[in-house]
mmCIF file of C-alpha atoms in Angstrom:
data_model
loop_
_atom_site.group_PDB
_atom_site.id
_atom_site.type_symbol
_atom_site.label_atom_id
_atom_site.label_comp_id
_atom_site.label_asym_id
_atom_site.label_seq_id
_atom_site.Cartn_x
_atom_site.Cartn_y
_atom_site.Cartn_z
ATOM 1 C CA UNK W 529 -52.892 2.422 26.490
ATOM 2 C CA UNK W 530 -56.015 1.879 28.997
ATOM 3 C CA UNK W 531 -57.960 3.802 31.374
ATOM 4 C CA UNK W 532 -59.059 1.924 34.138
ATOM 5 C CA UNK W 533 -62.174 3.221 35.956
ATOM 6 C CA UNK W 534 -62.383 3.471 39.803
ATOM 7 C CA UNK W 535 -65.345 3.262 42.461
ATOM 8 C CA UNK W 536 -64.431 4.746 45.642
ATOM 9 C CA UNK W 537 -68.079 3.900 47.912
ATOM 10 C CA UNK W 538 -67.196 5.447 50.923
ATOM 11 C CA UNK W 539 -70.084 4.555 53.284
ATOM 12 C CA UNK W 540 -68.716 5.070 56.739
ATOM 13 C CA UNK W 541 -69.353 8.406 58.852
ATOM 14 C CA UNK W 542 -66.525 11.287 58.629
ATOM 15 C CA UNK W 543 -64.147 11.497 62.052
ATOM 16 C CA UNK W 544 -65.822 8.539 63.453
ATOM 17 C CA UNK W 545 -63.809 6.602 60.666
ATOM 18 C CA UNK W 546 -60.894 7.778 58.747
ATOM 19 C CA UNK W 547 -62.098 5.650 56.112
ATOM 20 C CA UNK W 548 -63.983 8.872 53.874
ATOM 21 C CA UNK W 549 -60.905 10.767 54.282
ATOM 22 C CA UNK W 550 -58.655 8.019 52.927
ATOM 23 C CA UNK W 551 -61.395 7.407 50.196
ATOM 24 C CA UNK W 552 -60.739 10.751 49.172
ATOM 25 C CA UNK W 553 -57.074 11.369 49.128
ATOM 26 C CA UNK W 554 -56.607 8.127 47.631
ATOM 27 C CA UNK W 555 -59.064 9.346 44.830
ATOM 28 C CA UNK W 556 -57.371 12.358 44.241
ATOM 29 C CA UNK W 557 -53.839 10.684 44.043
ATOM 30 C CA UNK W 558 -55.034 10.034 40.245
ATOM 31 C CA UNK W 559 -53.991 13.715 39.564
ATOM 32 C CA UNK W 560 -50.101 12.193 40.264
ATOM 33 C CA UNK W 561 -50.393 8.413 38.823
ATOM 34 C CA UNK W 562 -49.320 8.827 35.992
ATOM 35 C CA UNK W 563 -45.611 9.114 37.009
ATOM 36 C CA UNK W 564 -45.944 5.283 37.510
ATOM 37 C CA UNK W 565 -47.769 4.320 34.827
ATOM 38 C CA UNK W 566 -46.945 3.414 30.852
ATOM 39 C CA UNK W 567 -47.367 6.601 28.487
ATOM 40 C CA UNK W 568 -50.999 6.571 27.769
ATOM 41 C CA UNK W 569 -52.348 5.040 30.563
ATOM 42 C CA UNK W 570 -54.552 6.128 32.621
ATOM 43 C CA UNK W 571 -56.922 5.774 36.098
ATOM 44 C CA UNK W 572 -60.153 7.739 36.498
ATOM 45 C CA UNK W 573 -61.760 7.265 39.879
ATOM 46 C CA UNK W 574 -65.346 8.355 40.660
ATOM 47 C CA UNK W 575 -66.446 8.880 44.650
ATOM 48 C CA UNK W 576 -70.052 7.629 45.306
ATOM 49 C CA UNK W 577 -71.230 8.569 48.890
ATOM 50 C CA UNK W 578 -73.686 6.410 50.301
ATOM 51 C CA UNK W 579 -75.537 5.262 52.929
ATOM 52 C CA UNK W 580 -73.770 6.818 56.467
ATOM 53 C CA UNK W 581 -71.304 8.118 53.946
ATOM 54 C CA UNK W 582 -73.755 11.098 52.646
ATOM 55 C CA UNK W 583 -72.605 12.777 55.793
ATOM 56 C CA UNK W 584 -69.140 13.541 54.347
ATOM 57 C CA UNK W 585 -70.148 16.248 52.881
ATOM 58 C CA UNK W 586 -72.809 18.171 55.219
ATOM 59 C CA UNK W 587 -71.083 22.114 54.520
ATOM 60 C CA UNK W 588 -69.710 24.504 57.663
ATOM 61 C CA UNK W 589 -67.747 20.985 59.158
ATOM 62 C CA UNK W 590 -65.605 22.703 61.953
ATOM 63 C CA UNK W 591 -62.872 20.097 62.303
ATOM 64 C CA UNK W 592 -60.041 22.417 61.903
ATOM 65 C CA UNK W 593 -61.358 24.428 65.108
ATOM 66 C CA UNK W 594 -62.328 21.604 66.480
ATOM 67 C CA UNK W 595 -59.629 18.588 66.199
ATOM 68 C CA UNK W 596 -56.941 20.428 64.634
ATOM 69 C CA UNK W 597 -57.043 18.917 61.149
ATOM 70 C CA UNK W 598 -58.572 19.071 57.505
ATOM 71 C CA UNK W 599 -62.280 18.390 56.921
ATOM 72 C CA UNK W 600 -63.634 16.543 54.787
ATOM 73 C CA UNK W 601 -65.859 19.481 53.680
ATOM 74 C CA UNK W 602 -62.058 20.473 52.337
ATOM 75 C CA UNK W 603 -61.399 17.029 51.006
ATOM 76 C CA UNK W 604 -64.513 17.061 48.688
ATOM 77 C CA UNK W 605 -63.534 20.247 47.911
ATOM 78 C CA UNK W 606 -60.042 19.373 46.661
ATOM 79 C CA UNK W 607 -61.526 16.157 44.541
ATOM 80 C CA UNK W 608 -63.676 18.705 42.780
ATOM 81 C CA UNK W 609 -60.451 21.080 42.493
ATOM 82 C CA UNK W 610 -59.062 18.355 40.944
ATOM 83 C CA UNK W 611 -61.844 17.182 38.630
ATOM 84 C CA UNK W 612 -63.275 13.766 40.488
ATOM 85 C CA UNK W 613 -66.664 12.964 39.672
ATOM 86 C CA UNK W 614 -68.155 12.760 42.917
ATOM 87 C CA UNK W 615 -71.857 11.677 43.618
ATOM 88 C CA UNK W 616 -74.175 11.616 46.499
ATOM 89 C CA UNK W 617 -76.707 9.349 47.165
ATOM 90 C CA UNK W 618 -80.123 11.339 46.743
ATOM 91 C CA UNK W 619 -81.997 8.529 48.904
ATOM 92 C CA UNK W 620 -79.015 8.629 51.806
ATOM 93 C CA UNK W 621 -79.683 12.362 51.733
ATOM 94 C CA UNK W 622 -83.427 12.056 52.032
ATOM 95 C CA UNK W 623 -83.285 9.291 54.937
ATOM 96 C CA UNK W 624 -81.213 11.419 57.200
ATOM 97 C CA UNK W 625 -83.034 14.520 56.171
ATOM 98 C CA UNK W 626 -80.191 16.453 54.627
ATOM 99 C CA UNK W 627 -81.633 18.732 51.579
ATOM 100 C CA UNK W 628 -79.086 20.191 49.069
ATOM 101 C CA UNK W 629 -79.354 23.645 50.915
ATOM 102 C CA UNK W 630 -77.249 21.919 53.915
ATOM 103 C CA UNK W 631 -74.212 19.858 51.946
ATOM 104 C CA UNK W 632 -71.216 21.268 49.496
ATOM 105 C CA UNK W 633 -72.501 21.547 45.918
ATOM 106 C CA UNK W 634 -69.188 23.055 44.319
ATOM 107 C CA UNK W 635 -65.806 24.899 45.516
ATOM 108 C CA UNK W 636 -66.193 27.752 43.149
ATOM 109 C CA UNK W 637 -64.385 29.498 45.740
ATOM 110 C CA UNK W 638 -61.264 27.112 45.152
ATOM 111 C CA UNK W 639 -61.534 27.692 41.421
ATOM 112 C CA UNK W 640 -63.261 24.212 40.831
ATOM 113 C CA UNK W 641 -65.347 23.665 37.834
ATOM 114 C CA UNK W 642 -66.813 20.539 38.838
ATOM 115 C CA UNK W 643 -69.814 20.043 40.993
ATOM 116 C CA UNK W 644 -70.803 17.507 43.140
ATOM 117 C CA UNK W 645 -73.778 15.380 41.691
ATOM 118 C CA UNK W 646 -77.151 14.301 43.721
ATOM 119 C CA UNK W 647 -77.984 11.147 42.090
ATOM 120 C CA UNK W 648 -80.589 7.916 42.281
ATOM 121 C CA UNK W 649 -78.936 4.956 44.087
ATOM 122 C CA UNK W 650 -79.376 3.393 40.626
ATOM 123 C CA UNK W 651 -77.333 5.584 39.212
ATOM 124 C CA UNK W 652 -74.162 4.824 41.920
ATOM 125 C CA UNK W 653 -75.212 1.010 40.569
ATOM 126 C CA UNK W 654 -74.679 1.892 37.017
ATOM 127 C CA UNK W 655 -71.195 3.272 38.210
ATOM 128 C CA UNK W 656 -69.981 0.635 39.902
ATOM 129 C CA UNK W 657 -71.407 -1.739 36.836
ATOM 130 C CA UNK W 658 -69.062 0.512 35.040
ATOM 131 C CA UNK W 659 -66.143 0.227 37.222
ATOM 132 C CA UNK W 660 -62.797 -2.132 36.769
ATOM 133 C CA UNK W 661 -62.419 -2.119 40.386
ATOM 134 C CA UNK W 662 -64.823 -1.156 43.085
ATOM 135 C CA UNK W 663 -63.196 0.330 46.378
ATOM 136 C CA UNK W 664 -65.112 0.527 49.374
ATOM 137 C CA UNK W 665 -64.054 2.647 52.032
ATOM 138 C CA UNK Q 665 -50.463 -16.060 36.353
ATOM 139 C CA UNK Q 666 -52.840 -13.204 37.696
ATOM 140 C CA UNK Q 667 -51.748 -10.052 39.148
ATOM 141 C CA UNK Q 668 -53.373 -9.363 42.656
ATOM 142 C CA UNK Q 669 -53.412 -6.204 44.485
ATOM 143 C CA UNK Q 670 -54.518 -5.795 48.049
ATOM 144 C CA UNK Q 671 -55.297 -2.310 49.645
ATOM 145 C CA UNK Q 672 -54.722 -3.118 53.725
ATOM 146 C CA UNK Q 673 -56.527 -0.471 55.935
ATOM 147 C CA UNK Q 674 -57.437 -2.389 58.852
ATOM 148 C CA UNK Q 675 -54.976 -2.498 62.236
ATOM 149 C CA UNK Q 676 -53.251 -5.923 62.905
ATOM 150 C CA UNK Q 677 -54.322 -6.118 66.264
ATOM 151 C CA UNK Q 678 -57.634 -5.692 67.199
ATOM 152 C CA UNK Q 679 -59.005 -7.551 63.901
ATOM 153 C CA UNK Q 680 -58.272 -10.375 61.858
ATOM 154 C CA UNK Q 681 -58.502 -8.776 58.607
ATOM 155 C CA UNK Q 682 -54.896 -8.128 58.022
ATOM 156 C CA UNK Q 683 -54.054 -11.674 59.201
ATOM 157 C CA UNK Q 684 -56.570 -13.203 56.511
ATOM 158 C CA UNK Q 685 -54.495 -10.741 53.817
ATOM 159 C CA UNK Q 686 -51.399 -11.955 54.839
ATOM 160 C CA UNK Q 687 -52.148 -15.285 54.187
ATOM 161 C CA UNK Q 688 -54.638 -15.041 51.306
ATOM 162 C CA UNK Q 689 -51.181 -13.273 50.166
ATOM 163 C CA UNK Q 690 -48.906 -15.990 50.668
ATOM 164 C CA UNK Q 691 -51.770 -18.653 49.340
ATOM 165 C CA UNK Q 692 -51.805 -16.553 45.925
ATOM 166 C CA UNK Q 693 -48.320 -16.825 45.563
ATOM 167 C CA UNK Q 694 -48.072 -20.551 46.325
ATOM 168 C CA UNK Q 695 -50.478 -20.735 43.467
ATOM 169 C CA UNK Q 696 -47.679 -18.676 41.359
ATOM 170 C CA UNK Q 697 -49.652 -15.618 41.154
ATOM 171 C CA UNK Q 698 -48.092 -11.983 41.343
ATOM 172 C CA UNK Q 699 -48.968 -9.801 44.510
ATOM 173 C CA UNK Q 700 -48.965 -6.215 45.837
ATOM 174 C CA UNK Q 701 -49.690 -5.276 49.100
ATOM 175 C CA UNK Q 702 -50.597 -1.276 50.023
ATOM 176 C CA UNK Q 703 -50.858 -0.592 53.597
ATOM 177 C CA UNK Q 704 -52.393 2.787 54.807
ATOM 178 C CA UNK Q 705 -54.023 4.058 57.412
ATOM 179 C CA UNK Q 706 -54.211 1.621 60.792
ATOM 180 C CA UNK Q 707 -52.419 -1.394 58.549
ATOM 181 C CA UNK Q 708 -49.265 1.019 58.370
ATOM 182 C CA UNK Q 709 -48.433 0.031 61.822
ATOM 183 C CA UNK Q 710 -47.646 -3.639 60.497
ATOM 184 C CA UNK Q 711 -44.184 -1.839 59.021
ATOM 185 C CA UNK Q 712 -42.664 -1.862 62.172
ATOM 186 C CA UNK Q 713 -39.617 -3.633 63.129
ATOM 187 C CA UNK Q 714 -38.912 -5.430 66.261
ATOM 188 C CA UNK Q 715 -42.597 -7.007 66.618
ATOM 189 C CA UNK Q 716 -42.853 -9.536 69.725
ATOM 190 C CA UNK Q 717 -44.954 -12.090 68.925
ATOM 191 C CA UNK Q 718 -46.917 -12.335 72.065
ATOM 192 C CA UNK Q 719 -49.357 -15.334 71.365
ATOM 193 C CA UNK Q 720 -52.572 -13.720 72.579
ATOM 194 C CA UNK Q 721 -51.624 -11.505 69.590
ATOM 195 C CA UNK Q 722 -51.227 -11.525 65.599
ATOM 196 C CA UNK Q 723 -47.685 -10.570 64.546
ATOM 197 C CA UNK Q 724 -46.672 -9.660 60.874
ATOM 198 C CA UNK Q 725 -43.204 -9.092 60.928
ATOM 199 C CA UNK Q 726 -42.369 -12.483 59.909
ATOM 200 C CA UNK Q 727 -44.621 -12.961 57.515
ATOM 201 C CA UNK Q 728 -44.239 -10.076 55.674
ATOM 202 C CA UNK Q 729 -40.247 -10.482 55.273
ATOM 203 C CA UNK Q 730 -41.790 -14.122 53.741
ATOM 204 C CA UNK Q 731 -43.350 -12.302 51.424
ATOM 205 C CA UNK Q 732 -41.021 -9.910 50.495
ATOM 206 C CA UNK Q 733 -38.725 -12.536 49.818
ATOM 207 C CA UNK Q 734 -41.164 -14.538 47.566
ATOM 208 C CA UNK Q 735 -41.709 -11.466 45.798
ATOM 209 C CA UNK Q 736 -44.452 -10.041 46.798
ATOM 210 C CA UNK Q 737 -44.288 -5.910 46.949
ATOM 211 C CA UNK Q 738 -44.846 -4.499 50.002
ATOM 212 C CA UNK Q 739 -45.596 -0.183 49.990
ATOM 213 C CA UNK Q 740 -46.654 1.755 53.302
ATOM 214 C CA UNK Q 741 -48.490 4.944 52.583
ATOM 215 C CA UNK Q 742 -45.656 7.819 53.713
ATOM 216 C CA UNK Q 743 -48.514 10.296 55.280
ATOM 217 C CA UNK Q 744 -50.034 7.817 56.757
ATOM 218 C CA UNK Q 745 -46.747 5.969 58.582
ATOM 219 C CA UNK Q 746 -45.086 9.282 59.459
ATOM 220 C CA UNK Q 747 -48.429 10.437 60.855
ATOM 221 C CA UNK Q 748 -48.247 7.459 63.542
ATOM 222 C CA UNK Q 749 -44.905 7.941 64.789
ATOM 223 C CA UNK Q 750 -42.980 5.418 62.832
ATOM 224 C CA UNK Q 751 -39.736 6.883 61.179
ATOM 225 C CA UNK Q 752 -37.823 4.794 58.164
ATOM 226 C CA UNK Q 753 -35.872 3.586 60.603
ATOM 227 C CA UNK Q 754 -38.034 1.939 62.769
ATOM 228 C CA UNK Q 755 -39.484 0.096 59.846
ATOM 229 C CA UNK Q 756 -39.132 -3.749 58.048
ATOM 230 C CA UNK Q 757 -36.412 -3.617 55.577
ATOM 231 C CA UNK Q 758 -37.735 -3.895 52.017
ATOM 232 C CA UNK Q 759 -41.001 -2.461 52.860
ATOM 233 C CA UNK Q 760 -41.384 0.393 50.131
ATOM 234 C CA UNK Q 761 -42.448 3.853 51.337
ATOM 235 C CA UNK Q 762 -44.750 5.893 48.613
ATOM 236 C CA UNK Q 763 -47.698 8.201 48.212
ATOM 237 C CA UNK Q 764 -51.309 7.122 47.570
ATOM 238 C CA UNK Q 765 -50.377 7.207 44.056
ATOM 239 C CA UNK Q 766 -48.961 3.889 44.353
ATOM 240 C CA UNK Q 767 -51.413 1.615 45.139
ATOM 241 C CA UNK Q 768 -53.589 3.346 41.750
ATOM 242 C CA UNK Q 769 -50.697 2.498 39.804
ATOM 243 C CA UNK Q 770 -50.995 -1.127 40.796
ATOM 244 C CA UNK Q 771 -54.697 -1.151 40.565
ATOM 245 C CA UNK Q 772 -53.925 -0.124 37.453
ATOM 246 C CA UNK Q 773 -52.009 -3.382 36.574
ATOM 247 C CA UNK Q 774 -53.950 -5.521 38.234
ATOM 248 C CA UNK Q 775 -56.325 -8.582 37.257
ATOM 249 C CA UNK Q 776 -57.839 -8.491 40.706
ATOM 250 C CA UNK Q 777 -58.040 -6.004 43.529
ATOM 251 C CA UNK Q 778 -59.158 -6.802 47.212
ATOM 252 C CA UNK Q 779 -59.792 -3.581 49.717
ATOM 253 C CA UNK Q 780 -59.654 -5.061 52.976
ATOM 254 C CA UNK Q 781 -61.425 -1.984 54.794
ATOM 255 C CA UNK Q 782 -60.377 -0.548 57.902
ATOM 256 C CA UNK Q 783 -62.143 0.300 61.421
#
């Protein structure tokens, strides 16, 4: 019986790369492993966005009206439906002038409990210090 | 023996990253190590049968039926294969087809884990 821990850094720019989206829906395919796994075992992935990757989740993202297909406003979303830690860099968000007013927080209107956390660079560190395997997207 | 498990985003043509996995791949199991390979978004096109090895271009076919026949397990993400056209049909025999869920479960099992990103 184990539970492996998970880093997802997505650091690339939504729609420009489909990297964030695949960080995500890879992240919330947790929620299903355990049909492969032993009984007992476990994987629990945390998302850290960072660098260009803070963009991911600027709130209002019009991709449905605009190319036809989920955001990843709606991805986020899901991984908090789903109960994925999910962290923002606070310094990311301060260099491109993004201030918690503009980006998704929760998806209380999903249901979700969990919230999506602001944190010190250090703090995505300590995470990936953490981490059995660090995924960068 | 160690267990290695590769995630494979990146295209075969147009960068050189999936040709380095391929044979970091086959290097790891000269060495008698264990390896899984997960393919998803771009890599997925590497599935498909019938590749013509042109020579101004990387080709995978080959090498992955090498694989597959040393051992090595070889999964294309579903949504992301389907998505780009290519039907079970079309694909490499042997080549698994499975959700994202997969490639966790392998992480899971795995001594070392190598994300080779994609564009």
């Amino acid at each position: 019986m184990a539970d492996k821990k998970l880093a997802f850094i997505v650091q690339r720019t939504p729609y420009k790369s489909e990297n964030p989206k695949l960080a995500l829906t890879h992240a919330i395919s947790y929620q299903t492993v355990e049909i492969l796994l032993e009984d007992g075992d476990t994987v629990t992935p945390t998302v850290c966005l960072v660098g260009d990757g803070v963009i991911a989740c600027l709130k209002d993202q019009k991709a449905m009206e605009t190319y036809g297909i989920t955001s990843t406003e709606m991805h986020l979303k899901s991984a908090l439906l789903v109960d994925l830690d999910v962290m923002v860099c606070k310094e990311d968000l301060d260099r491109f002038g993004i201030s918690e007013s503009m980006i998704v927080l929760d998806a209380e209107d999903m249901g979700a409990d969990k919230k999506i956390q602001i944190v010190p660079f250090a703090s995505i560190v300590e995470t990936i210090k953490n981490a059995n395997h660090v995924l960068f997207f | 023996m160690a267990v290695l498990s590769m995630g494979i985003f990146s295209s075969l043509i147009g960068s050189m990253s999936t040709d380095f996995a391929i044979k970091l791949a086959s290097s790891a199991i000269e060495k008698g190590h264990k390896v899984n390979l997960w393919l998803s978004g771009n890599a997925v096109g590497l599935v498909k049968k019938s590749q013509k090895h042109l020579k101004d271009y990387s080709t995978g076919e080959k090498h992955l039926i090498d694989l597959m026949q040393k051992g090595v397990e070889i999964c294309t993400c579903e949504a992301c294969t389907y998505a780009r056209g290519i039907q079970k049909a079309d694909a490499i025999e042997g080549v698994q087809w499975n959700a994202m869920h997969w490639y966790l479960a392998k992480i899971h099992s795995s001594d070392r884990v190598l994300q080779i990103g994609g564009e």
